[in-house]
mmCIF file of C-alpha atoms in Angstrom:
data_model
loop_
_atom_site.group_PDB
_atom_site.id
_atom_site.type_symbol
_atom_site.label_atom_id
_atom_site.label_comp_id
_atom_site.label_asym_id
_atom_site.label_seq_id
_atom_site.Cartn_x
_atom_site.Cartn_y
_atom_site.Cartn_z
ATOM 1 C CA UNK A 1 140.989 141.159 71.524
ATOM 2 C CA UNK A 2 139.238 144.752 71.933
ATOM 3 C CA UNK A 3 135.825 145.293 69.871
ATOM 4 C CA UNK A 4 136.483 148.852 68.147
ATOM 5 C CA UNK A 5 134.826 150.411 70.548
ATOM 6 C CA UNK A 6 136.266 149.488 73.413
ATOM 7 C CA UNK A 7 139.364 152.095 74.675
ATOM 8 C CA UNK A 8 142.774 150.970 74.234
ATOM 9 C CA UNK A 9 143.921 152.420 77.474
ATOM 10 C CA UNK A 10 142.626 152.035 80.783
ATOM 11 C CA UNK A 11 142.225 156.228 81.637
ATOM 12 C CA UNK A 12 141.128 158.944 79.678
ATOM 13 C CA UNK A 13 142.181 161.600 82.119
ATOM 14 C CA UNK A 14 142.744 161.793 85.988
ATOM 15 C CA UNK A 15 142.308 164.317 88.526
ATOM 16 C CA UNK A 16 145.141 164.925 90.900
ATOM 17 C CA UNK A 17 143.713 166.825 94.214
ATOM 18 C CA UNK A 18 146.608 168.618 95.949
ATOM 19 C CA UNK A 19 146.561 170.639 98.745
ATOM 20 C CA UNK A 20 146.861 174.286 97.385
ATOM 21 C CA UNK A 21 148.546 175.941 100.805
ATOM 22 C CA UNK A 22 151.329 173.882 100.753
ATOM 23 C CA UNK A 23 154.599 174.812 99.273
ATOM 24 C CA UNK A 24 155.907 171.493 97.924
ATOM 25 C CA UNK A 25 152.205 170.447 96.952
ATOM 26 C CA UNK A 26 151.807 173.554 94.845
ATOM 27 C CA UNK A 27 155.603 173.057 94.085
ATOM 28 C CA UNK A 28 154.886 169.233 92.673
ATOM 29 C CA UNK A 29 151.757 170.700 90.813
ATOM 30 C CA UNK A 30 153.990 173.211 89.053
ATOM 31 C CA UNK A 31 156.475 170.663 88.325
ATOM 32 C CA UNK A 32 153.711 167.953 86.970
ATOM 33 C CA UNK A 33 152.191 170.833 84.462
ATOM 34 C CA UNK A 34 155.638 171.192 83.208
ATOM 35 C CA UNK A 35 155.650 167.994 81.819
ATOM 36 C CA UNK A 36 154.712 165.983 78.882
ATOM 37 C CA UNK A 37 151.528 164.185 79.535
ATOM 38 C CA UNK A 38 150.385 160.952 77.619
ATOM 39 C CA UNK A 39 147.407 161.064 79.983
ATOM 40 C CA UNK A 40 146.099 164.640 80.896
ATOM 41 C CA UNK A 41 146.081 165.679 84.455
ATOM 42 C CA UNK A 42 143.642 168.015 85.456
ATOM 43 C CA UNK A 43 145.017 169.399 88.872
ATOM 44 C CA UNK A 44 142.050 171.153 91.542
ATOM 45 C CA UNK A 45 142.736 171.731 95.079
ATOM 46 C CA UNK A 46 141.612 169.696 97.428
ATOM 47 C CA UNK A 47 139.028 170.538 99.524
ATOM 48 C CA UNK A 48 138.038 173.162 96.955
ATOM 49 C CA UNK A 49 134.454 174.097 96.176
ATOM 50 C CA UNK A 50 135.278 172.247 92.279
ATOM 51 C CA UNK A 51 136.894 169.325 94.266
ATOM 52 C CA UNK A 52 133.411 168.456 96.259
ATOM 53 C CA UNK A 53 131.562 169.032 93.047
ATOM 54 C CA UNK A 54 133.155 167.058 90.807
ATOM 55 C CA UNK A 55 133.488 164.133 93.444
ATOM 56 C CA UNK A 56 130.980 164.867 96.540
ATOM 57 C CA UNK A 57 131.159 161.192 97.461
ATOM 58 C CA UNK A 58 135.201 161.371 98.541
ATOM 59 C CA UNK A 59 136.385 162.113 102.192
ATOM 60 C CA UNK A 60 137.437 165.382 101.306
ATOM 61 C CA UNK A 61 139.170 166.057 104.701
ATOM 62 C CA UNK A 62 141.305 162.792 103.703
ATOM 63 C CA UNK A 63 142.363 164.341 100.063
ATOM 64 C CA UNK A 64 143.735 167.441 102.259
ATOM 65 C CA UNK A 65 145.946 165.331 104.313
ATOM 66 C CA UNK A 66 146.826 162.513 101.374
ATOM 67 C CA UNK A 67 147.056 163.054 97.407
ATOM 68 C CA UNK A 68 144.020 161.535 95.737
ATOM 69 C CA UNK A 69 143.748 160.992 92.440
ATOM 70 C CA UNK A 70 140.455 160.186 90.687
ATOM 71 C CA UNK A 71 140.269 158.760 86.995
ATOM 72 C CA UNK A 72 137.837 159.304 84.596
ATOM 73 C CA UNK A 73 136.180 156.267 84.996
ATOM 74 C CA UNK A 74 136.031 156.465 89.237
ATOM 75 C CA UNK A 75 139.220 154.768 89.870
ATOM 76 C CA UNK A 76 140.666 156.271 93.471
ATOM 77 C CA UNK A 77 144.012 156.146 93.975
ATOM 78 C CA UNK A 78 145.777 157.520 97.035
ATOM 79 C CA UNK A 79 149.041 157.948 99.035
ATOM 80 C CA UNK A 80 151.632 155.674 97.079
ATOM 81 C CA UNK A 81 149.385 154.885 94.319
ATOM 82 C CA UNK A 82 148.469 158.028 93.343
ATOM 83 C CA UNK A 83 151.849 159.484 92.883
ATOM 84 C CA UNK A 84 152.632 156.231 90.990
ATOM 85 C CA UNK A 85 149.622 157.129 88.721
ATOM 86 C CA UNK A 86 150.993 160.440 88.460
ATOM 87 C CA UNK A 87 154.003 159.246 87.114
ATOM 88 C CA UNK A 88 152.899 156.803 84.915
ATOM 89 C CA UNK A 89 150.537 159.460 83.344
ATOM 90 C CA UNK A 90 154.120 161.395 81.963
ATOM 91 C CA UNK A 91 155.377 160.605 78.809
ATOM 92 C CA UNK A 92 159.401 160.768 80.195
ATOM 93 C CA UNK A 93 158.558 158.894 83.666
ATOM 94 C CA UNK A 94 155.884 155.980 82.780
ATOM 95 C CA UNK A 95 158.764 152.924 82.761
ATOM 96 C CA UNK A 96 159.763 154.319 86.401
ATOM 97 C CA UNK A 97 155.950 154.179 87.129
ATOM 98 C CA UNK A 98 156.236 150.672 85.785
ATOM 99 C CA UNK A 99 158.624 149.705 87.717
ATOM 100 C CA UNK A 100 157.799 151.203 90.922
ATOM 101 C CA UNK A 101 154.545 149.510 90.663
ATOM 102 C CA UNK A 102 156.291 146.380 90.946
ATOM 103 C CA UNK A 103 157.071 144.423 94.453
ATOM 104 C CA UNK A 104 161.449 145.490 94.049
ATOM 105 C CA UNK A 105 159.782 149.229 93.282
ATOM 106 C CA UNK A 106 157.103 149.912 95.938
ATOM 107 C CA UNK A 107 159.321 150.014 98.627
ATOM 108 C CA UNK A 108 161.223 152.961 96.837
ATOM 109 C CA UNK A 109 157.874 154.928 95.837
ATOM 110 C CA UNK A 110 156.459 154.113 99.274
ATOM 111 C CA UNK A 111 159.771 155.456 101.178
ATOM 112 C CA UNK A 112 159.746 158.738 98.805
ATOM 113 C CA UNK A 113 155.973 159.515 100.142
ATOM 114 C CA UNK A 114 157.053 158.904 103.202
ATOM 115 C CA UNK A 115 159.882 161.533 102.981
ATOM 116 C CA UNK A 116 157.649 163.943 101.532
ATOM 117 C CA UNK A 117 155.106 163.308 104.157
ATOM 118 C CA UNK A 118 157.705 164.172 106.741
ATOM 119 C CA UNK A 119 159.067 167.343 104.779
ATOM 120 C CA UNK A 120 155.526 168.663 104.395
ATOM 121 C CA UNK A 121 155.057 167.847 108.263
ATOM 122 C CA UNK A 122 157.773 170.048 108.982
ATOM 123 C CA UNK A 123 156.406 172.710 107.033
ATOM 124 C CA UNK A 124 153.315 172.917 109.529
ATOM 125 C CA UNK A 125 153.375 175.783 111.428
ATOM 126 C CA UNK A 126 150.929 176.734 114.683
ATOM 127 C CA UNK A 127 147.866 177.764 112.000
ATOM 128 C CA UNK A 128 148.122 174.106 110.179
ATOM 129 C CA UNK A 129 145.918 172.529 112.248
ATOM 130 C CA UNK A 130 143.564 171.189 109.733
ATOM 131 C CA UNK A 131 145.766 169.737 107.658
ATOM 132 C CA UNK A 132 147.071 172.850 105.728
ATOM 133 C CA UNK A 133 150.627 173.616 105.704
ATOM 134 C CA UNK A 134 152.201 177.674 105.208
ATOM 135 C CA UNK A 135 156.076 178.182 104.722
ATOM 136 C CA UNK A 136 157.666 179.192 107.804
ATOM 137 C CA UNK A 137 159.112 182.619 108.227
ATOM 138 C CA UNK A 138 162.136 183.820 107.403
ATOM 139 C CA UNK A 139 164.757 182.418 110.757
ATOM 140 C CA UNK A 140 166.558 185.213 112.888
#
């Protein structure tokens, strides 16, 4: 059983590091504000002057190429995890974070990072060389 002081939940807040030059990072961002939070997110770009600040001892050239998020009390979670987290944190999507934290579940989160790894990749254009994707212009 808890003493009183001890917190009832496991995360206070977490910080999701996106990559701010990419359209369906700053798209997912948009998307995550939107919602209602039973764990606030506090979203900073990655790589960002605030980002190294707040958290000089991650690889920041990693949280560029793979969403990182970092709970109050220095839990890291990345690729797969951290969108789990993400979910979990939202009042309307925590019993899908449940589940998909489960072995039937991963498999499903895992394949949707995977797809949105792919659709990012596709967004790279000749200046993304460091990691950073731009939309591509308009065809024709």
């Amino acid at each position: 059983m808890p003493t009183p002081d001890a917190p009832t939940t496991p995360v206070g807040h977490l910080t999701v590091l996106y990559d701010a030059e990419c359209p369906l990072c700053v798209h997912l961002r948009h998307w995550l504000l939107r919602q209602r939070q039973l764990v606030p997110l506090d979203l900073v770009p990655a790589g960002s002057r605030e980002a190294t600040r707040r958290f000089p001892e991650l690889d920041h050239g990693a949280t560029l190429r793979e969403i990182t998020v970092v709970g109050d009390r220095g839990q890291v979670y990345r690729e797969t995890a951290a969108w789990i987290v993400c979910l979990w944190a939202l009042a309307d999507h925590r019993a899908m974070a449940h589940w998909l934290a489960t072995p039937a579940g991963w498999p499903f989160a895992r394949g949707t990072v995977l797809a949105a790894a792919k659709w990012r990749a596709a967004l790279k254009g000749p200046s993304c060389a460091d990691g950073h994707c731009e939309v591509p212009g308009t065809p024709g």
